[in-house]
Coordinates of N, CA and C in Angstrom, one line a residue:
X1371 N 60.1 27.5 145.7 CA 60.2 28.8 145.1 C 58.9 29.6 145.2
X1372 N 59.1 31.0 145.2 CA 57.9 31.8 145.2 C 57.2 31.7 143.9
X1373 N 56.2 32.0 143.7 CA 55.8 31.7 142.6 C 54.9 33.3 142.0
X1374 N 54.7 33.6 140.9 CA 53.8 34.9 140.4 C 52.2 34.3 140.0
X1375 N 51.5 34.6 140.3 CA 50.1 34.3 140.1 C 49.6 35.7 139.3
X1376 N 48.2 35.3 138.6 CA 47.3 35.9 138.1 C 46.5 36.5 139.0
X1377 N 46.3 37.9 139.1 CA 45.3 38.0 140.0 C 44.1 38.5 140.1
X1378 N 43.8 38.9 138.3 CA 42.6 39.5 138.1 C 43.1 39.6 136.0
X1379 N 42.7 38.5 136.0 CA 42.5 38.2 134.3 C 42.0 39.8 133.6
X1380 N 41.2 40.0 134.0 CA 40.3 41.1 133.0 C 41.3 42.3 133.4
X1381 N 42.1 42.7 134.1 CA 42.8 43.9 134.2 C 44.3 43.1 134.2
X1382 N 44.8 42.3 134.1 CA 46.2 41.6 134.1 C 46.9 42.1 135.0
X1383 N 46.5 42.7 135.9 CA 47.4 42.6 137.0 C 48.0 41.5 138.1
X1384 N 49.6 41.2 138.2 CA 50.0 40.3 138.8 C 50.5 40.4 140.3
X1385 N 50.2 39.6 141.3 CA 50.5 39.1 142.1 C 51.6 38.7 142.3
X1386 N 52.4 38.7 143.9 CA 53.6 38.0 143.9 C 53.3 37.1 145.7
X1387 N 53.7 36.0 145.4 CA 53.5 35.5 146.8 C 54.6 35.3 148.0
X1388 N 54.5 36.2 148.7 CA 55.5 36.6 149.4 C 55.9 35.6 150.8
X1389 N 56.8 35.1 151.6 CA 57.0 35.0 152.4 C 56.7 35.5 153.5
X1390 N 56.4 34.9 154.8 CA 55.6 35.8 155.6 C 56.3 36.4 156.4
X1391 N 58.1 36.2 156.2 CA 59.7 36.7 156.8 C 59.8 38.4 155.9
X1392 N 59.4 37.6 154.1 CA 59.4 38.8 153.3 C 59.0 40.1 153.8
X1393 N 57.4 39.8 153.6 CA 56.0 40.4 154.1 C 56.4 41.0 155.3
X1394 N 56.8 40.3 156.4 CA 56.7 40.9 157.9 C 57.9 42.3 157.6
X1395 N 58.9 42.4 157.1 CA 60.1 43.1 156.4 C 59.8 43.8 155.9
X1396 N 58.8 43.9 155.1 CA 58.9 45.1 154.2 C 57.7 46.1 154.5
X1397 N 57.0 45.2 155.5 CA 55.7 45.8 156.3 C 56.2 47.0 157.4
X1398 N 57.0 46.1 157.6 CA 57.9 47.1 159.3 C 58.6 48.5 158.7
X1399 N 59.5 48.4 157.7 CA 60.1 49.4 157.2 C 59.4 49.9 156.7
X1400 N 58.2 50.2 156.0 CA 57.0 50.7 155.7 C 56.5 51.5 156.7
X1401 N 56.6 50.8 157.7 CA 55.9 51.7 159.3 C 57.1 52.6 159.7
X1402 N 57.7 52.1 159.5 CA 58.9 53.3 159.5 C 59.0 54.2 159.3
X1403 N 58.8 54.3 157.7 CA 58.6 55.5 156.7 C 58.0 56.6 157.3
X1404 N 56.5 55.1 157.5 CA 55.1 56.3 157.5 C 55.4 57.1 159.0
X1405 N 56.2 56.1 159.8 CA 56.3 57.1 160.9 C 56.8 58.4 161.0
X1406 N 58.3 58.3 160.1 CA 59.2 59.8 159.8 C 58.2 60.6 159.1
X1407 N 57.2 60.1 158.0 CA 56.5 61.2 157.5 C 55.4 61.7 158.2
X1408 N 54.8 61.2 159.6 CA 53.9 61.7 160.0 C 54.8 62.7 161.2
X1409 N 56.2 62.2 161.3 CA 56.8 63.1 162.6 C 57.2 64.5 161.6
X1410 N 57.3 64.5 160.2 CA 57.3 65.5 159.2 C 56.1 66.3 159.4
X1411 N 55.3 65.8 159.3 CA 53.9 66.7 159.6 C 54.1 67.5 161.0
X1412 N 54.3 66.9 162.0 CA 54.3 67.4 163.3 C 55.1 68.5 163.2
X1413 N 56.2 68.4 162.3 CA 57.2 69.2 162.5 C 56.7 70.5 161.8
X1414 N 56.2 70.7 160.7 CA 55.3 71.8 160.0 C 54.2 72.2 160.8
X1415 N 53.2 71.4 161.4 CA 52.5 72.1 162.6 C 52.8 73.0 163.2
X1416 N 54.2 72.6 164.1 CA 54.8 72.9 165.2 C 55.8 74.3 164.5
X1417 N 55.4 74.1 163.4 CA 56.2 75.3 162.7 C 58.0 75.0 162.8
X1418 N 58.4 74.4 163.1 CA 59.5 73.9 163.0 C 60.4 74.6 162.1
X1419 N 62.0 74.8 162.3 CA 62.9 75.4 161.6 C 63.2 74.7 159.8
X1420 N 63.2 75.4 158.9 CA 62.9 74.5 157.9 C 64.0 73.6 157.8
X1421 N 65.2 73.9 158.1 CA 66.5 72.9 157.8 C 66.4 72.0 158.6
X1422 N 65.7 71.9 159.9 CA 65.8 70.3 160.6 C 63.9 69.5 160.0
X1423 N 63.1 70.3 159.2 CA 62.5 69.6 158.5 C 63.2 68.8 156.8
X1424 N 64.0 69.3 156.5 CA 64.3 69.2 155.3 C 65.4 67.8 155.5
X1425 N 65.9 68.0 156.6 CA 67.1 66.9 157.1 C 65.8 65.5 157.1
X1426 N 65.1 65.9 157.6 CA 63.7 64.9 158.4 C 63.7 64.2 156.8
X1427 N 63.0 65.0 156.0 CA 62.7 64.7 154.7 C 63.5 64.2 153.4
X1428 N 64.8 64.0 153.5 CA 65.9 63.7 153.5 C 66.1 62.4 153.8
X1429 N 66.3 62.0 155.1 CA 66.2 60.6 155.8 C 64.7 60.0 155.5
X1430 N 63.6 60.4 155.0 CA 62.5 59.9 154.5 C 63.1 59.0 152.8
X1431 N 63.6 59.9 152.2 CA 63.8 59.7 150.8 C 64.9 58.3 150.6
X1432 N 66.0 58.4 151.8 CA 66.9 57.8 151.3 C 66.3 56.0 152.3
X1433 N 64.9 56.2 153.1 CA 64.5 55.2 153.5 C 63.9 54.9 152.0
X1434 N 63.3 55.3 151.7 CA 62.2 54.9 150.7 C 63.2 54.3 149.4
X1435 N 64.3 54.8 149.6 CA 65.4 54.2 148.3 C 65.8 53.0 149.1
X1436 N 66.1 52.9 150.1 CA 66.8 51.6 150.8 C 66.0 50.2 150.5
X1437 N 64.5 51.2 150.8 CA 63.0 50.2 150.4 C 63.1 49.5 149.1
X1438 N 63.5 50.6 148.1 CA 63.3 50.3 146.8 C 64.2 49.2 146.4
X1439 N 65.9 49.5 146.7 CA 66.7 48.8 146.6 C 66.7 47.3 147.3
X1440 N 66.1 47.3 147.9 CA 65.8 45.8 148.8 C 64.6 44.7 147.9
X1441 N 63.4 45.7 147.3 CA 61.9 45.4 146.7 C 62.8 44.9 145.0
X1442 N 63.2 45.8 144.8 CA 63.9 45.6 143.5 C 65.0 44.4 143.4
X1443 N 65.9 44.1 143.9 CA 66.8 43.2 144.3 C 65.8 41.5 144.3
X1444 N 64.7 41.6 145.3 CA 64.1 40.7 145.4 C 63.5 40.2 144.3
X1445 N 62.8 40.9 143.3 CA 62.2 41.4 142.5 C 63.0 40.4 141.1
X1446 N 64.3 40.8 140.9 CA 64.9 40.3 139.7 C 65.1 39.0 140.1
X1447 N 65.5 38.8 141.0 CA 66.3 37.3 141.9 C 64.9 36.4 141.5
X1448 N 63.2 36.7 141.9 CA 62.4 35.8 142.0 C 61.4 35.7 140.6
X1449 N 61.3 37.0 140.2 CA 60.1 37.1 139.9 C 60.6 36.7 137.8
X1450 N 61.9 38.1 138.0 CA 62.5 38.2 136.3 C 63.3 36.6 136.5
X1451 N 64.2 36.1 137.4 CA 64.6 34.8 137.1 C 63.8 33.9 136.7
X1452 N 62.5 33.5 137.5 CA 61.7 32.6 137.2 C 61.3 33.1 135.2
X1453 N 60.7 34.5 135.3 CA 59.8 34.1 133.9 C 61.1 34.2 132.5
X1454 N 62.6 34.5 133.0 CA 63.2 34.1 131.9 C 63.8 32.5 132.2
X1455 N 64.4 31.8 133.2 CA 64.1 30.6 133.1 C 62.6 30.0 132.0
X1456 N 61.0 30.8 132.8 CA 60.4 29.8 131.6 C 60.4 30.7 129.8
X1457 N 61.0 31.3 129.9 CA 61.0 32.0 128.6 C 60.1 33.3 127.8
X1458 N 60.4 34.1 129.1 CA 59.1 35.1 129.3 C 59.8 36.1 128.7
X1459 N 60.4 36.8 127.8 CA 61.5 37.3 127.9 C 61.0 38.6 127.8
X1460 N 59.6 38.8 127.8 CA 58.8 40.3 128.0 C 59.5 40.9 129.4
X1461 N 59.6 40.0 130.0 CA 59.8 40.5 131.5 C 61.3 41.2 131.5
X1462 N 61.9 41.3 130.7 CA 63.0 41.9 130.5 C 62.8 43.4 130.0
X1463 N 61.8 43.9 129.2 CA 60.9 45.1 128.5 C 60.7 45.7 129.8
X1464 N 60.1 44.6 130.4 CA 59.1 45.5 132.0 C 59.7 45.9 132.8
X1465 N 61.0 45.2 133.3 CA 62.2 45.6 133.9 C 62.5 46.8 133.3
X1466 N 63.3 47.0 132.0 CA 63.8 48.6 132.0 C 63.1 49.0 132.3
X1467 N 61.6 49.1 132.0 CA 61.0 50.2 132.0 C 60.7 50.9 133.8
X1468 N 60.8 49.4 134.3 CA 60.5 49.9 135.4 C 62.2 50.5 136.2
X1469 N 63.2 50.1 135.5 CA 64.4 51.1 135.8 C 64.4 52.3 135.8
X1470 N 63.8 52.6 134.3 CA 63.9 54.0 133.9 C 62.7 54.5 134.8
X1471 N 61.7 54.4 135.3 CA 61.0 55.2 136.0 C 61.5 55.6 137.4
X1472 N 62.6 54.2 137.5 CA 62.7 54.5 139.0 C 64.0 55.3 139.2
X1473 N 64.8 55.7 137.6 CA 65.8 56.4 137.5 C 65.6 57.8 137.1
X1474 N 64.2 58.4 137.2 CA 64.3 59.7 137.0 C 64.4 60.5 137.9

């Protein structure tokens, strides 16, 4: 199983150790993204009609949700399983909270 590491005591920020199948996945659709948002720029250069940028910008948003929904999913399965199996049950706090941010 994947495991959560420490990754800097003095600021408590944690780590997740990813698969290199994970990693390679979430790397690529990343390059994705950044690609539709740099072909968005082009399209503002080029002055472009605003409704076929807005469609552009559009398919940007609902990549970035597909991203989220894939990151998140992974996310409860490894990370909130593991620390309420060991009895973490903070990680249930950090979860909504991180729902509600990602639901406004």
């Amino acid at each position: 199983m994947e495991k959560t590491t420490e990754a800097c005591p003095a600021c408590m920020h944690r780590t997740k150790d990813r698969s290199e199948t994970e990693k390679r996945s979430m790397l690529n659709r990343l390059s994705r993204i950044e690609g539709q948002v740099r072909g968005i720029r082009r399209m503002v250069e080029n002055d472009a009609y605003c409704p076929e940028i807005l469609v552009q910008v559009s398919a940007v948003n609902a990549a970035l949700n597909s991203f989220n929904k894939v990151l998140l999913a992974e996310h409860i399965r490894s990370c909130v399983a593991n620390d309420i199996r060991e009895g973490k049950e903070e990680t249930i706090d950090e979860l909504v909270l991180v729902l509600q941010k990602l639901m406004k």
